[in-house]
Amino acid sequence: MNWEKVILITGGAGFIGSHVVRLFVKSYPNYRVVNFDKLTYAGNLENLKDIENATNYEFVKGDICEIDDIIDVFEKYKVTDVIHLAAESHVDRSISGPMEFVLSNVVGTVNLMNVAKNVWKLIDNNVFYHISTDEVYGSLGDIGYFKETTSYDPRSPYSASKASSDHFVRAYFHTYNFPIKISNCSNNYGSYQFPEKLIPLMIHNAVNKKDLPIYGNGLNIRDWLWVEDHANAIDLIFHKGKIGETYNIGGLNEWTNINLVKKIANIIDEKLGRQAGETEKQITFIKDRAGHDKRYAIDASKIESELGWTPSIDFETGLNNTIDWYLNNSEWLEKVISGDYQSYYENQYLNRD
Ligand code: NAD
Ligand code: DAU
């Protein structure tokens, strides 16, 4: 087959990556989609069962920290474009072990660009699209929004590693004319998210009558983005965004953690036929996350006005869909937490006051 493009999607077995892989495999039969993933605790091929036999899909197990793994996949598949999502993504893990974040998020990103830069002659329409986070901008007070022009002020080892990789990506554009695009988005939610992150963790614990651990006073604010809306935004930016540009993506959907967890608890009461208010009793306030950023909120007006993107569903619908998905996919959930996750989780929470 003469593929129109061969897109290497790194981190395609993770939460957002699996949605991006699925969208591209289904929407673009003329593209070959190569999912390149190390399969860390967060990467699960279970996330892609429905498309694993598609003729335009390949999976390659590899590590972006290993230059030979990257060279091999570029040579074998003649990669024309990269959508780079592979990263260590959990802030709490970056606090207890920052070095993995430096390696995968910073060194891995530079490795990938070095191989692409050597292989691509930079005369074709290649794209290296780097997926980043709003956390690089730091923490907001009660008012204001992160814009593409907001200064970087990362405050956790995770966000410092993502900020560093963003700087390298832009430096390659300016120095080598390397064809990059970047997007920075807010907190994603939806199906296939590893249950260490707030929403799936709370659903899992609520259903299983475990504590619902709220860090600090629960008044920190996040701006929640439906993962499929994020995947659509990535599709738009990949195809229509300008080389060298950055786009912010957000849900226009701010929630304090405590109100969000109460909402999840109330929906679970309804869906499981529990008494109103029963699940909320599982809420437990625990020691705050070190350096906990107060508020994130994205100004998404650039991608809306330049590329015509808007969120497709409201939060009520998205959250209900997400809870239904977790209730209907307990087998997936048990599989992904069956490794060493339980002992990690117990260390993380049970040793905290
Ligand atoms: P995730 O943790 O669910 O998945 C990360 C994937 O990367 C996993 O499949 C893992 O196996 C793979 N990976 C990790 N290290 C690797 C390595 N060295 N080599 C190859 N593969 C490796 O992450 P996610 O939540 O899907 O996030 C994807 C990207 O989006 C990340 O770059 C993250 O920083 C960014 N992001 C995430 C969010 C969010 O809310 N989840 C928001 C903004 C930005
Ligand atoms: O903003 C984008 C970022 O969102 C991404 O770049 C990260 O990869 C992603 O993990 C996410 O980071 P957060 O730290 O915001 O997400 P998390 O789900 O870990 O936590 C959301 C909020 O909930 C945060 O204020 C911490 C709080 N929290 C989290 C957990 C896991 C709790 O109160 N209790 C918990 O058990």
Coordinates of C-alpha atoms and ligand atoms in Angstrom, one line a residue:
M1 CA 0.0 0.0 0.0
N2 CA 1.2 3.5 -0.9
W3 CA 0.5 5.3 2.4
E4 CA -0.3 9.0 2.1
K5 CA 1.3 9.6 5.5
V6 CA 3.0 7.3 8.1
I7 CA 2.3 8.8 11.5
L8 CA 4.2 7.7 14.5
I9 CA 2.0 8.2 17.6
T10 CA 4.1 7.9 20.7
G11 CA 2.3 6.9 23.9
G12 CA -0.6 5.6 21.9
A13 CA -1.3 2.9 24.5
G14 CA -2.0 5.5 27.2
F15 CA -5.2 7.3 28.0
I16 CA -5.2 10.3 25.5
G17 CA -2.9 8.5 23.0
S18 CA -5.3 5.6 22.6
H19 CA -8.1 8.0 21.7
V20 CA -5.9 9.7 19.2
V21 CA -4.8 6.4 17.7
R22 CA -8.4 5.3 17.4
L23 CA -9.5 8.5 15.8
F24 CA -6.7 8.5 13.2
V25 CA -7.1 4.8 12.4
K26 CA -10.8 5.2 11.8
S27 CA -10.8 8.6 10.1
Y28 CA -7.8 8.2 7.8
P29 CA -7.6 4.8 6.0
N30 CA -4.9 6.2 3.8
Y31 CA -2.6 6.9 6.7
R32 CA -0.6 4.2 8.4
V33 CA -0.7 4.7 12.1
V34 CA 2.2 3.3 14.1
N35 CA 1.7 3.3 17.8
F36 CA 5.1 3.4 19.6
D37 CA 4.9 2.8 23.3
K38 CA 7.0 1.4 26.0
L39 CA 4.0 -0.1 27.8
T40 CA 4.8 1.3 31.3
Y41 CA 2.2 0.8 34.0
A42 CA 0.1 3.5 32.2
G43 CA 0.2 1.9 28.8
N44 CA -2.2 -0.8 28.0
L45 CA -3.0 -2.5 24.7
E46 CA -6.4 -3.3 26.2
N47 CA -7.2 0.3 25.4
L48 CA -7.0 -0.5 21.7
K49 CA -8.6 -3.9 21.4
D50 CA -11.3 -2.6 19.1
I51 CA -8.9 -1.5 16.4
E52 CA -5.9 -3.8 16.9
N53 CA -6.6 -5.7 13.7
A54 CA -7.2 -2.6 11.4
T55 CA -5.0 -2.8 8.3
N56 CA -3.7 0.7 8.8
Y57 CA -2.6 0.1 12.4
E58 CA 0.7 -1.2 13.8
F59 CA 2.0 -1.5 17.3
V60 CA 5.7 -1.3 18.1
K61 CA 6.9 -1.7 21.6
G62 CA 9.7 0.8 22.2
D63 CA 11.3 3.3 24.5
I64 CA 11.9 7.0 23.5
C65 CA 14.9 6.9 25.8
E66 CA 16.5 4.3 23.6
I67 CA 17.8 5.9 20.4
D68 CA 18.1 2.6 18.6
D69 CA 14.4 1.8 19.2
I70 CA 13.5 5.1 17.5
I71 CA 15.9 4.7 14.6
D72 CA 14.5 1.2 14.0
V73 CA 10.9 2.3 13.8
F74 CA 11.7 5.3 11.6
E75 CA 13.7 3.0 9.2
K76 CA 11.2 0.2 9.2
Y77 CA 8.0 2.2 8.6
K78 CA 9.4 5.3 6.8
V79 CA 7.8 7.6 9.3
T80 CA 6.6 11.0 7.8
D81 CA 5.1 12.6 10.9
V82 CA 5.1 12.3 14.6
I83 CA 2.4 13.0 17.2
H84 CA 4.2 12.8 20.5
L85 CA 2.3 11.9 23.6
A86 CA 4.6 9.5 25.4
A87 CA 5.4 10.8 28.8
E88 CA 5.3 10.1 32.5
S89 CA 2.1 12.0 33.2
H90 CA 1.2 11.8 36.9
V91 CA 2.1 14.7 39.2
D92 CA 2.2 12.7 42.4
R93 CA 4.6 10.2 40.9
S94 CA 6.9 13.1 39.8
I95 CA 7.0 14.2 43.4
S96 CA 8.1 10.9 44.7
G97 CA 10.4 10.0 41.7
P98 CA 11.3 12.9 39.4
M99 CA 14.1 11.2 37.4
E100 CA 11.8 9.1 35.3
F101 CA 10.2 12.3 34.2
V102 CA 13.5 13.9 33.2
L103 CA 14.3 10.8 31.2
S104 CA 11.1 10.1 29.4
N105 CA 9.7 13.7 29.1
V106 CA 12.9 15.6 28.4
V107 CA 15.5 13.2 27.1
G108 CA 12.9 11.1 25.2
T109 CA 11.5 14.2 23.4
V110 CA 15.0 15.4 22.3
N111 CA 15.9 11.8 21.2
L112 CA 12.8 11.7 19.0
M113 CA 13.5 15.1 17.5
N114 CA 17.1 14.2 16.8
V115 CA 16.1 11.0 14.9
A116 CA 13.4 12.8 12.9
K117 CA 15.7 15.7 12.1
N118 CA 18.3 13.3 10.7
V119 CA 15.9 11.2 8.7
W120 CA 13.6 13.9 7.4
K121 CA 15.2 16.1 4.8
L122 CA 12.9 19.0 5.9
I123 CA 11.8 19.5 2.3
D124 CA 8.7 17.4 2.7
N125 CA 5.6 18.4 4.6
N126 CA 6.7 16.6 7.8
V127 CA 5.2 17.5 11.1
F128 CA 6.5 16.9 14.6
Y129 CA 3.5 17.6 16.9
H130 CA 4.3 17.8 20.6
I131 CA 1.4 17.3 23.1
S132 CA 1.9 19.4 26.3
T133 CA 0.0 20.6 29.3
D134 CA -1.4 23.8 30.8
E135 CA 0.6 23.0 34.0
V136 CA 3.7 24.6 32.3
Y137 CA 2.1 28.0 33.0
G138 CA 2.0 27.5 36.7
S139 CA -0.9 28.3 39.0
L140 CA -3.7 30.9 38.7
G141 CA -5.4 32.8 41.4
D142 CA -9.1 33.4 41.5
I143 CA -9.2 35.2 38.1
G144 CA -7.5 35.0 34.7
Y145 CA -6.8 32.4 32.1
F146 CA -3.7 30.8 30.6
K147 CA -3.1 32.1 27.1
E148 CA -0.5 30.9 24.6
T149 CA 1.5 34.0 25.5
T150 CA 1.4 33.4 29.3
S151 CA 5.0 33.0 30.7
Y152 CA 6.1 29.6 31.8
D153 CA 6.2 29.0 35.6
P154 CA 6.2 25.2 36.2
R155 CA 6.0 24.2 39.8
S156 CA 6.0 20.4 40.0
P157 CA 8.8 18.1 38.7
Y158 CA 6.2 16.9 36.1
S159 CA 5.4 20.3 34.8
A160 CA 9.1 21.3 34.9
S161 CA 9.8 18.3 32.7
K162 CA 7.0 19.2 30.3
A163 CA 8.1 22.9 30.2
S164 CA 11.6 21.8 29.5
S165 CA 10.5 19.6 26.6
D166 CA 8.3 22.4 25.2
H167 CA 11.4 24.7 25.3
F168 CA 13.5 22.1 23.4
V169 CA 10.7 21.7 20.8
R170 CA 10.6 25.4 20.2
A171 CA 14.4 25.7 20.2
Y172 CA 14.5 23.1 17.4
F173 CA 12.0 25.2 15.4
H174 CA 14.1 28.3 15.8
T175 CA 17.5 26.8 15.4
Y176 CA 17.0 24.1 12.8
N177 CA 13.7 25.1 11.1
F178 CA 12.4 21.8 12.5
P179 CA 8.7 21.6 11.6
I180 CA 7.0 21.6 15.0
K181 CA 3.5 22.3 16.4
I182 CA 2.6 22.3 20.2
S183 CA -0.6 22.2 22.1
N184 CA -1.1 22.7 25.8
C185 CA -4.3 21.4 27.3
S186 CA -6.2 21.2 30.5
N187 CA -7.2 18.1 32.5
N188 CA -8.7 15.4 30.3
Y189 CA -11.4 13.0 31.4
G190 CA -13.2 10.1 29.7
S191 CA -12.8 6.4 29.1
Y192 CA -9.5 4.4 29.4
Q193 CA -7.9 6.8 31.9
F194 CA -5.7 5.0 34.4
P195 CA -7.4 5.1 37.8
E196 CA -4.7 7.0 39.6
K197 CA -6.1 10.3 38.2
L198 CA -8.9 12.1 40.1
I199 CA -12.0 11.1 38.2
P200 CA -11.5 7.4 37.6
L201 CA -9.9 7.0 41.0
M202 CA -13.0 8.5 42.6
I203 CA -15.4 6.4 40.5
H204 CA -13.5 3.2 41.4
N205 CA -13.3 4.0 45.1
A206 CA -16.9 5.1 45.2
V207 CA -18.2 1.9 43.7
N208 CA -16.0 -0.2 46.0
K209 CA -17.0 1.7 49.1
K210 CA -13.4 2.9 49.7
D211 CA -12.3 6.4 50.9
L212 CA -12.6 9.2 48.5
P213 CA -9.3 11.0 49.3
I214 CA -9.4 14.8 48.8
Y215 CA -6.0 16.6 49.0
G216 CA -6.0 19.6 51.3
N217 CA -9.3 21.5 51.5
G218 CA -10.6 20.4 48.1
L219 CA -10.8 24.0 46.8
N220 CA -8.2 23.6 44.1
I221 CA -9.7 24.1 40.6
R222 CA -9.2 22.2 37.4
D223 CA -10.7 22.9 33.9
W224 CA -12.0 19.5 32.6
L225 CA -11.8 18.6 28.9
W226 CA -13.6 15.6 27.3
V227 CA -10.8 13.4 25.9
E228 CA -12.5 12.9 22.6
D229 CA -12.8 16.7 22.2
H230 CA -9.1 16.8 22.8
A231 CA -8.4 14.1 20.2
N232 CA -10.5 16.2 17.7
A233 CA -8.5 19.3 18.5
I234 CA -5.3 17.3 17.9
D235 CA -6.6 16.2 14.5
L236 CA -7.4 19.8 13.6
I237 CA -4.0 21.1 14.8
F238 CA -2.2 18.3 13.0
H239 CA -3.9 19.1 9.7
K240 CA -4.6 22.8 9.9
G241 CA -2.4 24.3 12.6
K242 CA 0.6 26.4 11.5
I243 CA 4.1 25.2 11.8
G244 CA 5.9 26.8 14.8
E245 CA 2.6 27.7 16.5
T246 CA 1.2 26.8 19.9
Y247 CA -2.5 26.2 20.6
N248 CA -4.2 26.1 24.0
I249 CA -7.1 23.6 24.4
G250 CA -9.5 23.7 27.4
G251 CA -12.9 22.7 28.4
L252 CA -14.2 26.1 29.7
N253 CA -15.3 23.9 32.6
E254 CA -13.9 24.8 36.0
W255 CA -14.7 22.7 39.1
T256 CA -13.3 22.7 42.6
N257 CA -12.2 19.2 43.4
I258 CA -14.6 18.9 46.3
N259 CA -17.6 19.9 44.2
L260 CA -16.6 17.5 41.4
V261 CA -16.2 14.6 43.8
K262 CA -19.5 15.3 45.4
K263 CA -21.1 15.3 42.0
I264 CA -19.5 12.0 41.1
A265 CA -20.7 10.6 44.5
N266 CA -24.3 11.8 43.8
I267 CA -24.3 10.3 40.3
I268 CA -23.0 7.0 41.7
D269 CA -25.8 7.0 44.3
E270 CA -28.4 7.3 41.5
K271 CA -26.9 4.8 39.2
L272 CA -26.3 2.2 41.9
G273 CA -29.6 2.8 43.6
R274 CA -28.0 3.9 46.8
Q275 CA -29.6 6.4 49.2
A276 CA -29.1 10.1 48.3
G277 CA -25.9 11.3 50.1
E278 CA -24.6 7.8 50.9
T279 CA -21.5 7.8 48.8
E280 CA -20.5 11.3 49.8
K281 CA -19.9 9.9 53.3
Q282 CA -16.8 8.2 51.9
I283 CA -15.1 11.6 51.3
T284 CA -11.9 11.9 53.4
F285 CA -9.7 15.0 53.5
I286 CA -6.0 14.0 53.5
K287 CA -2.7 15.8 53.6
D288 CA -2.3 18.2 50.6
R289 CA -0.1 17.4 47.6
A290 CA 3.3 19.2 48.0
G291 CA 3.3 22.4 45.9
H292 CA -0.3 21.8 44.9
D293 CA -1.3 24.3 42.1
K294 CA -4.4 26.2 43.0
R295 CA -6.2 26.7 39.8
Y296 CA -5.8 26.0 36.1
A297 CA -8.1 27.6 33.4
I298 CA -7.5 27.8 29.7
D299 CA -8.3 30.6 27.3
A300 CA -9.0 28.5 24.1
S301 CA -10.0 31.5 21.9
K302 CA -7.1 31.0 19.5
I303 CA -8.0 27.4 18.5
E304 CA -11.7 28.4 18.4
S305 CA -11.2 31.4 16.2
E306 CA -8.4 30.1 14.0
L307 CA -9.3 26.5 13.6
G308 CA -13.0 26.4 14.5
W309 CA -12.7 24.0 17.4
T310 CA -15.2 23.9 20.3
P311 CA -16.0 21.3 22.9
S312 CA -18.7 19.0 21.5
I313 CA -20.5 17.9 24.7
D314 CA -21.4 19.5 28.0
F315 CA -19.8 18.2 31.2
E316 CA -23.0 16.7 32.6
T317 CA -23.2 14.4 29.5
G318 CA -19.4 13.7 29.5
L319 CA -19.3 12.8 33.2
N320 CA -22.3 10.6 33.0
N321 CA -20.8 8.8 29.9
T322 CA -17.5 8.4 31.8
I323 CA -19.1 6.9 34.9
D324 CA -21.2 4.6 32.8
W325 CA -18.1 3.5 30.9
Y326 CA -16.2 2.6 34.1
L327 CA -19.3 0.8 35.5
N328 CA -19.5 -1.2 32.3
N329 CA -15.8 -1.9 32.0
S330 CA -14.8 -3.3 35.4
E331 CA -12.9 -6.1 33.7
W332 CA -10.7 -3.5 32.0
L333 CA -10.2 -1.7 35.3
E334 CA -9.2 -4.8 37.1
K335 CA -6.7 -5.7 34.3
V336 CA -5.0 -2.4 34.3
I337 CA -4.6 -2.2 38.1
S338 CA -3.5 -5.8 38.4
G339 CA 0.3 -5.1 38.2
D340 CA 2.1 -3.3 41.0
Y341 CA -0.4 -0.5 41.1
Q342 CA -2.2 -1.8 44.3
S343 CA 1.0 -1.6 46.4
Y344 CA 1.9 1.8 44.9
Y345 CA -1.6 3.1 45.8
E346 CA -1.5 1.7 49.3
N347 CA 1.9 3.4 49.9
Q348 CA 0.7 6.6 48.4
Y349 CA -2.5 7.0 50.4
L350 CA -2.5 4.7 53.5
N351 CA 0.8 6.3 54.7
R352 CA -0.7 9.8 54.5
D353 CA -2.6 11.5 57.2
Ligands
NAD1 P1 -0.7 8.3 30.2 O1 0.2 8.2 31.4 O2 -2.0 7.7 30.3 O3 0.1 7.6 29.0 C1 1.4 7.8 28.7 C2 1.9 6.7 27.7 O4 3.2 7.0 27.3 C3 1.8 5.3 28.2 O5 1.2 4.5 27.2 C4 3.2 4.9 28.5 O6 3.4 3.5 28.3 C5 3.9 5.7 27.4 N1 5.3 6.0 27.7 C6 5.8 6.5 28.9 N2 7.1 6.6 28.9 C7 7.5 6.2 27.6 C8 8.8 6.0 27.0 N3 9.9 6.3 27.6 N4 8.8 5.5 25.7 C9 7.7 5.2 25.1 N5 6.4 5.3 25.7 C10 6.4 5.8 26.9 O7 -0.7 9.8 29.8 P2 -1.9 10.7 29.2 O8 -2.7 11.2 30.3 O9 -2.5 10.0 28.1 O10 -1.0 11.9 28.6 C11 -0.5 11.9 27.3 C12 0.2 13.1 27.0 O11 -0.6 14.2 27.2 C13 1.4 13.4 27.9 O12 2.5 13.9 27.2 C14 0.9 14.4 29.0 O13 1.9 15.1 29.5 C15 -0.1 15.2 28.1 N6 -1.2 15.8 28.8 C16 -2.1 15.0 29.6 C17 -3.2 15.5 30.2 C18 -4.2 14.7 31.0 O14 -5.1 15.3 31.5 N7 -4.1 13.4 31.0 C19 -3.4 16.9 30.1 C20 -2.5 17.7 29.4 C21 -1.4 17.1 28.7
DAU2 O1 -3.7 20.1 33.7 C1 -3.3 19.1 32.9 C2 -2.7 18.0 33.8 O2 -3.8 17.3 34.4 C3 -1.9 16.9 33.0 O3 -0.8 17.6 32.4 C4 -1.5 15.8 33.9 O4 -0.8 14.8 33.1 C5 -2.7 15.2 34.5 O5 -2.3 14.1 35.4 C6 -3.5 16.2 35.2 O6 -2.8 16.7 36.4 P1 -3.5 17.0 37.8 O7 -2.5 16.9 38.9 O8 -4.3 18.2 37.7 O9 -4.5 15.7 37.8 P2 -4.9 14.7 39.0 O10 -6.0 13.9 38.4 O11 -3.7 14.0 39.6 O12 -5.5 15.6 40.1 C7 -6.6 16.5 39.8 C8 -6.9 17.4 41.1 O13 -7.4 16.5 42.1 C9 -5.6 18.0 41.7 O14 -6.0 19.2 42.2 C10 -5.2 17.0 42.8 C11 -6.6 16.5 43.3 N1 -6.6 15.1 43.8 C12 -6.1 14.1 43.0 C13 -6.1 12.8 43.4 C14 -5.5 11.7 42.5 C15 -7.2 14.8 45.0 O15 -7.7 15.7 45.7 N2 -7.2 13.5 45.4 C16 -6.7 12.5 44.6 O16 -6.8 11.3 45.0

